Amino acid sequence: MNIREIKKAIIDNGLQVIGDQNYIESLVSYINDRLETKENLNFSNSQLETYRERLFKIINPILAEHEYQIIFCVWHKEIEVVQKGDVFSLVDDDLICRDAYENHYFTCDCCEEIEHRNHLNRCDSRDWEYCEQCYDERVRYCDDCDTSYDEN
């Protein structure tokens, strides 16, 4: 299978192909094999990322017609085919899937950016989730009452 055959199969068969787990596995396997071949030719990491993104650009317009997208999930460190609503963009434009988001990330209630749970902060006066930057900018601590509060 080559990239043109993959694209043609999606065009000809649409969701029938996308819903077939064997087909998805062969699509991901194809891309991984191509990347491995390039890696064996001593491509740098940035060249491999560029090549992967080019393959994605060929396939994603066809997948988008069926509300799917192929991504490299930075949390799982693997290529995944997911529904468009299950893709989340991080601050640095890296992508994660819904599983990674639900189990390891949160959306800051102030800036609405997606951050890793290791950077989650809360204050005593509100039931909000803050990223580190918003917490530092908005939350103050009262020594007299021994609580934190959002000054906005």
PDB file of N, CA, C and O in Angstrom, residues 92-141:
ATOM      1  N   ASP A  92       1.739  24.938  22.621  1.00  0.00           N
ATOM      2  CA  ASP A  92       2.807  24.943  21.612  1.00  0.00           C
ATOM      3  C   ASP A  92       2.384  24.288  20.297  1.00  0.00           C
ATOM      4  O   ASP A  92       3.218  23.908  19.490  1.00  0.00           O
ATOM      5  N   ASP A  93       1.079  24.144  20.079  1.00  0.00           N
ATOM      6  CA  ASP A  93       0.480  23.568  18.874  1.00  0.00           C
ATOM      7  C   ASP A  93       0.676  22.068  18.727  1.00  0.00           C
ATOM      8  O   ASP A  93       0.350  21.500  17.690  1.00  0.00           O
ATOM      9  N   ASP A  94       1.220  21.413  19.747  1.00  0.00           N
ATOM     10  CA  ASP A  94       1.238  19.953  19.740  1.00  0.00           C
ATOM     11  C   ASP A  94      -0.194  19.464  19.924  1.00  0.00           C
ATOM     12  O   ASP A  94      -1.047  20.178  20.463  1.00  0.00           O
ATOM     13  N   LEU A  95      -0.459  18.236  19.484  1.00  0.00           N
ATOM     14  CA  LEU A  95      -1.809  17.683  19.567  1.00  0.00           C
ATOM     15  C   LEU A  95      -1.848  16.495  20.514  1.00  0.00           C
ATOM     16  O   LEU A  95      -0.886  15.736  20.622  1.00  0.00           O
ATOM     17  N   ILE A  96      -3.007  16.347  21.169  1.00  0.00           N
ATOM     18  CA  ILE A  96      -3.256  15.174  22.013  1.00  0.00           C
ATOM     19  C   ILE A  96      -4.655  14.650  21.693  1.00  0.00           C
ATOM     20  O   ILE A  96      -5.500  15.390  21.191  1.00  0.00           O
ATOM     21  N   CYS A  97      -4.880  13.395  22.017  1.00  0.00           N
ATOM     22  CA  CYS A  97      -6.190  12.783  21.799  1.00  0.00           C
ATOM     23  C   CYS A  97      -7.060  12.972  23.046  1.00  0.00           C
ATOM     24  O   CYS A  97      -6.596  13.427  24.092  1.00  0.00           O
ATOM     25  N   ARG A  98      -8.326  12.617  22.949  1.00  0.00           N
ATOM     26  CA  ARG A  98      -9.261  12.770  24.066  1.00  0.00           C
ATOM     27  C   ARG A  98      -8.817  11.981  25.298  1.00  0.00           C
ATOM     28  O   ARG A  98      -8.892  12.478  26.415  1.00  0.00           O
ATOM     29  N   ASP A  99      -8.344  10.773  25.112  1.00  0.00           N
ATOM     30  CA  ASP A  99      -7.893   9.965  26.246  1.00  0.00           C
ATOM     31  C   ASP A  99      -6.786  10.678  27.022  1.00  0.00           C
ATOM     32  O   ASP A  99      -6.825  10.750  28.247  1.00  0.00           O
ATOM     33  N   ALA A 100      -5.817  11.226  26.318  1.00  0.00           N
ATOM     34  CA  ALA A 100      -4.727  11.955  26.967  1.00  0.00           C
ATOM     35  C   ALA A 100      -5.271  13.183  27.687  1.00  0.00           C
ATOM     36  O   ALA A 100      -4.881  13.471  28.826  1.00  0.00           O
ATOM     37  N   TYR A 101      -6.182  13.904  27.038  1.00  0.00           N
ATOM     38  CA  TYR A 101      -6.757  15.104  27.658  1.00  0.00           C
ATOM     39  C   TYR A 101      -7.498  14.750  28.946  1.00  0.00           C
ATOM     40  O   TYR A 101      -7.279  15.366  29.990  1.00  0.00           O
ATOM     41  N   GLU A 102      -8.375  13.774  28.872  1.00  0.00           N
ATOM     42  CA  GLU A 102      -9.210  13.439  30.032  1.00  0.00           C
ATOM     43  C   GLU A 102      -8.405  12.893  31.206  1.00  0.00           C
ATOM     44  O   GLU A 102      -8.792  13.083  32.356  1.00  0.00           O
ATOM     45  N   ASN A 103      -7.302  12.232  30.932  1.00  0.00           N
ATOM     46  CA  ASN A 103      -6.536  11.605  32.008  1.00  0.00           C
ATOM     47  C   ASN A 103      -5.307  12.383  32.474  1.00  0.00           C
ATOM     48  O   ASN A 103      -4.810  12.118  33.573  1.00  0.00           O
ATOM     49  N   HIS A 104      -4.820  13.316  31.665  1.00  0.00           N
ATOM     50  CA  HIS A 104      -3.543  13.945  32.013  1.00  0.00           C
ATOM     51  C   HIS A 104      -3.510  15.463  31.851  1.00  0.00           C
ATOM     52  O   HIS A 104      -2.505  16.089  32.199  1.00  0.00           O
ATOM     53  N   TYR A 105      -4.566  16.077  31.327  1.00  0.00           N
ATOM     54  CA  TYR A 105      -4.565  17.512  31.057  1.00  0.00           C
ATOM     55  C   TYR A 105      -5.831  18.160  31.608  1.00  0.00           C
ATOM     56  O   TYR A 105      -6.779  17.477  31.981  1.00  0.00           O
ATOM     57  N   PHE A 106      -5.842  19.486  31.642  1.00  0.00           N
ATOM     58  CA  PHE A 106      -7.018  20.257  32.039  1.00  0.00           C
ATOM     59  C   PHE A 106      -7.026  21.567  31.252  1.00  0.00           C
ATOM     60  O   PHE A 106      -6.015  21.951  30.671  1.00  0.00           O
ATOM     61  N   THR A 107      -8.170  22.243  31.250  1.00  0.00           N
ATOM     62  CA  THR A 107      -8.271  23.553  30.625  1.00  0.00           C
ATOM     63  C   THR A 107      -8.355  24.594  31.732  1.00  0.00           C
ATOM     64  O   THR A 107      -9.213  24.506  32.612  1.00  0.00           O
ATOM     65  N   CYS A 108      -7.456  25.563  31.694  1.00  0.00           N
ATOM     66  CA  CYS A 108      -7.438  26.633  32.691  1.00  0.00           C
ATOM     67  C   CYS A 108      -8.736  27.435  32.579  1.00  0.00           C
ATOM     68  O   CYS A 108      -9.122  27.840  31.482  1.00  0.00           O
ATOM     69  N   ASP A 109      -9.393  27.671  33.704  1.00  0.00           N
ATOM     70  CA  ASP A 109     -10.648  28.414  33.705  1.00  0.00           C
ATOM     71  C   ASP A 109     -10.453  29.903  33.409  1.00  0.00           C
ATOM     72  O   ASP A 109     -11.420  30.588  33.086  1.00  0.00           O
ATOM     73  N   CYS A 110      -9.244  30.402  33.499  1.00  0.00           N
ATOM     74  CA  CYS A 110      -8.985  31.828  33.222  1.00  0.00           C
ATOM     75  C   CYS A 110      -8.586  32.046  31.760  1.00  0.00           C
ATOM     76  O   CYS A 110      -9.256  32.767  31.030  1.00  0.00           O
ATOM     77  N   CYS A 111      -7.498  31.450  31.349  1.00  0.00           N
ATOM     78  CA  CYS A 111      -6.971  31.693  29.995  1.00  0.00           C
ATOM     79  C   CYS A 111      -7.483  30.685  28.971  1.00  0.00           C
ATOM     80  O   CYS A 111      -7.287  30.860  27.773  1.00  0.00           O
ATOM     81  N   GLU A 112      -8.116  29.615  29.434  1.00  0.00           N
ATOM     82  CA  GLU A 112      -8.692  28.564  28.593  1.00  0.00           C
ATOM     83  C   GLU A 112      -7.659  27.810  27.757  1.00  0.00           C
ATOM     84  O   GLU A 112      -7.997  27.224  26.736  1.00  0.00           O
ATOM     85  N   GLU A 113      -6.419  27.829  28.206  1.00  0.00           N
ATOM     86  CA  GLU A 113      -5.390  27.038  27.536  1.00  0.00           C
ATOM     87  C   GLU A 113      -5.305  25.666  28.196  1.00  0.00           C
ATOM     88  O   GLU A 113      -5.585  25.508  29.377  1.00  0.00           O
ATOM     89  N   ILE A 114      -4.914  24.690  27.398  1.00  0.00           N
ATOM     90  CA  ILE A 114      -4.796  23.323  27.897  1.00  0.00           C
ATOM     91  C   ILE A 114      -3.398  23.136  28.472  1.00  0.00           C
ATOM     92  O   ILE A 114      -2.407  23.450  27.816  1.00  0.00           O
ATOM     93  N   GLU A 115      -3.354  22.637  29.699  1.00  0.00           N
ATOM     94  CA  GLU A 115      -2.092  22.440  30.414  1.00  0.00           C
ATOM     95  C   GLU A 115      -2.063  21.028  30.999  1.00  0.00           C
ATOM     96  O   GLU A 115      -3.105  20.413  31.224  1.00  0.00           O
ATOM     97  N   HIS A 116      -0.878  20.556  31.301  1.00  0.00           N
ATOM     98  CA  HIS A 116      -0.726  19.254  31.949  1.00  0.00           C
ATOM     99  C   HIS A 116      -1.173  19.362  33.412  1.00  0.00           C
ATOM    100  O   HIS A 116      -0.995  20.400  34.050  1.00  0.00           O
ATOM    101  N   ARG A 117      -1.747  18.290  33.927  1.00  0.00           N
ATOM    102  CA  ARG A 117      -2.256  18.293  35.311  1.00  0.00           C
ATOM    103  C   ARG A 117      -1.172  18.591  36.355  1.00  0.00           C
ATOM    104  O   ARG A 117      -1.476  19.028  37.454  1.00  0.00           O
ATOM    105  N   ASN A 118       0.086  18.381  36.007  1.00  0.00           N
ATOM    106  CA  ASN A 118       1.166  18.725  36.940  1.00  0.00           C
ATOM    107  C   ASN A 118       1.204  20.219  37.226  1.00  0.00           C
ATOM    108  O   ASN A 118       1.806  20.645  38.203  1.00  0.00           O
ATOM    109  N   HIS A 119       0.587  21.025  36.360  1.00  0.00           N
ATOM    110  CA  HIS A 119       0.588  22.479  36.511  1.00  0.00           C
ATOM    111  C   HIS A 119      -0.740  23.006  37.028  1.00  0.00           C
ATOM    112  O   HIS A 119      -0.995  24.210  36.962  1.00  0.00           O
ATOM    113  N   LEU A 120      -1.585  22.124  37.543  1.00  0.00           N
ATOM    114  CA  LEU A 120      -2.913  22.489  38.030  1.00  0.00           C
ATOM    115  C   LEU A 120      -2.811  23.124  39.418  1.00  0.00           C
ATOM    116  O   LEU A 120      -2.151  22.594  40.309  1.00  0.00           O
ATOM    117  N   ASN A 121      -3.481  24.275  39.571  1.00  0.00           N
ATOM    118  CA  ASN A 121      -3.547  24.970  40.860  1.00  0.00           C
ATOM    119  C   ASN A 121      -4.993  25.329  41.144  1.00  0.00           C
ATOM    120  O   ASN A 121      -5.785  25.543  40.230  1.00  0.00           O
ATOM    121  N   ARG A 122      -5.318  25.430  42.428  1.00  0.00           N
ATOM    122  CA  ARG A 122      -6.656  25.844  42.864  1.00  0.00           C
ATOM    123  C   ARG A 122      -6.497  26.847  44.006  1.00  0.00           C
ATOM    124  O   ARG A 122      -5.477  26.870  44.669  1.00  0.00           O
ATOM    125  N   CYS A 123      -7.544  27.610  44.212  1.00  0.00           N
ATOM    126  CA  CYS A 123      -7.539  28.501  45.371  1.00  0.00           C
ATOM    127  C   CYS A 123      -8.749  28.170  46.237  1.00  0.00           C
ATOM    128  O   CYS A 123      -9.688  27.510  45.794  1.00  0.00           O
ATOM    129  N   ASP A 124      -8.730  28.668  47.490  1.00  0.00           N
ATOM    130  CA  ASP A 124      -9.790  28.328  48.442  1.00  0.00           C
ATOM    131  C   ASP A 124     -11.110  29.025  48.148  1.00  0.00           C
ATOM    132  O   ASP A 124     -12.174  28.507  48.467  1.00  0.00           O
ATOM    133  N   SER A 125     -11.065  30.203  47.517  1.00  0.00           N
ATOM    134  CA  SER A 125     -12.290  30.991  47.339  1.00  0.00           C
ATOM    135  C   SER A 125     -13.111  30.604  46.103  1.00  0.00           C
ATOM    136  O   SER A 125     -14.258  31.015  45.988  1.00  0.00           O
ATOM    137  N   ARG A 126     -12.533  29.856  45.174  1.00  0.00           N
ATOM    138  CA  ARG A 126     -13.239  29.467  43.949  1.00  0.00           C
ATOM    139  C   ARG A 126     -12.953  28.020  43.618  1.00  0.00           C
ATOM    140  O   ARG A 126     -11.900  27.503  43.930  1.00  0.00           O
ATOM    141  N   ASP A 127     -13.884  27.425  42.908  1.00  0.00           N
ATOM    142  CA  ASP A 127     -13.701  26.045  42.471  1.00  0.00           C
ATOM    143  C   ASP A 127     -13.174  26.025  41.034  1.00  0.00           C
ATOM    144  O   ASP A 127     -13.661  25.282  40.201  1.00  0.00           O
ATOM    145  N   TRP A 128     -12.199  26.863  40.743  1.00  0.00           N
ATOM    146  CA  TRP A 128     -11.626  26.951  39.412  1.00  0.00           C
ATOM    147  C   TRP A 128     -10.314  26.190  39.359  1.00  0.00           C
ATOM    148  O   TRP A 128      -9.649  25.989  40.381  1.00  0.00           O
ATOM    149  N   GLU A 129      -9.965  25.816  38.133  1.00  0.00           N
ATOM    150  CA  GLU A 129      -8.650  25.208  37.895  1.00  0.00           C
ATOM    151  C   GLU A 129      -7.792  26.235  37.173  1.00  0.00           C
ATOM    152  O   GLU A 129      -8.195  26.770  36.144  1.00  0.00           O
ATOM    153  N   TYR A 130      -6.616  26.523  37.733  1.00  0.00           N
ATOM    154  CA  TYR A 130      -5.725  27.542  37.198  1.00  0.00           C
ATOM    155  C   TYR A 130      -4.429  26.909  36.692  1.00  0.00           C
ATOM    156  O   TYR A 130      -3.883  26.022  37.342  1.00  0.00           O
ATOM    157  N   CYS A 131      -3.920  27.440  35.580  1.00  0.00           N
ATOM    158  CA  CYS A 131      -2.557  27.096  35.180  1.00  0.00           C
ATOM    159  C   CYS A 131      -1.618  27.895  36.088  1.00  0.00           C
ATOM    160  O   CYS A 131      -2.061  28.789  36.815  1.00  0.00           O
ATOM    161  N   GLU A 132      -0.357  27.596  36.061  1.00  0.00           N
ATOM    162  CA  GLU A 132       0.588  28.259  36.967  1.00  0.00           C
ATOM    163  C   GLU A 132       0.632  29.769  36.741  1.00  0.00           C
ATOM    164  O   GLU A 132       0.656  30.547  37.689  1.00  0.00           O
ATOM    165  N   GLN A 133       0.639  30.190  35.487  1.00  0.00           N
ATOM    166  CA  GLN A 133       0.736  31.620  35.194  1.00  0.00           C
ATOM    167  C   GLN A 133      -0.495  32.368  35.706  1.00  0.00           C
ATOM    168  O   GLN A 133      -0.358  33.407  36.354  1.00  0.00           O
ATOM    169  N   CYS A 134      -1.679  31.867  35.429  1.00  0.00           N
ATOM    170  CA  CYS A 134      -2.902  32.537  35.887  1.00  0.00           C
ATOM    171  C   CYS A 134      -2.993  32.519  37.417  1.00  0.00           C
ATOM    172  O   CYS A 134      -3.433  33.503  38.024  1.00  0.00           O
ATOM    173  N   TYR A 135      -2.589  31.431  38.016  1.00  0.00           N
ATOM    174  CA  TYR A 135      -2.590  31.353  39.481  1.00  0.00           C
ATOM    175  C   TYR A 135      -1.676  32.426  40.067  1.00  0.00           C
ATOM    176  O   TYR A 135      -2.066  33.148  40.986  1.00  0.00           O
ATOM    177  N   ASP A 136      -0.492  32.560  39.523  1.00  0.00           N
ATOM    178  CA  ASP A 136       0.456  33.562  40.018  1.00  0.00           C
ATOM    179  C   ASP A 136      -0.060  34.987  39.821  1.00  0.00           C
ATOM    180  O   ASP A 136       0.177  35.859  40.653  1.00  0.00           O
ATOM    181  N   GLU A 137      -0.777  35.211  38.716  1.00  0.00           N
ATOM    182  CA  GLU A 137      -1.273  36.550  38.417  1.00  0.00           C
ATOM    183  C   GLU A 137      -2.526  36.917  39.192  1.00  0.00           C
ATOM    184  O   GLU A 137      -2.744  38.080  39.516  1.00  0.00           O
ATOM    185  N   ARG A 138      -3.381  35.947  39.518  1.00  0.00           N
ATOM    186  CA  ARG A 138      -4.707  36.252  40.058  1.00  0.00           C
ATOM    187  C   ARG A 138      -4.926  35.874  41.515  1.00  0.00           C
ATOM    188  O   ARG A 138      -5.788  36.448  42.170  1.00  0.00           O
ATOM    189  N   VAL A 139      -4.225  34.893  42.006  1.00  0.00           N
ATOM    190  CA  VAL A 139      -4.530  34.367  43.336  1.00  0.00           C
ATOM    191  C   VAL A 139      -3.562  34.951  44.368  1.00  0.00           C
ATOM    192  O   VAL A 139      -2.363  35.018  44.142  1.00  0.00           O
ATOM    193  N   ARG A 140      -4.138  35.346  45.478  1.00  0.00           N
ATOM    194  CA  ARG A 140      -3.352  35.876  46.593  1.00  0.00           C
ATOM    195  C   ARG A 140      -3.624  35.055  47.837  1.00  0.00           C
ATOM    196  O   ARG A 140      -4.655  34.404  47.959  1.00  0.00           O
ATOM    197  N   TYR A 141      -2.703  35.126  48.756  1.00  0.00           N
ATOM    198  CA  TYR A 141      -2.834  34.374  50.008  1.00  0.00           C
ATOM    199  C   TYR A 141      -3.023  35.356  51.160  1.00  0.00           C
ATOM    200  O   TYR A 141      -2.296  36.348  51.268  1.00  0.00           O
TER     201      TYR A 141
END
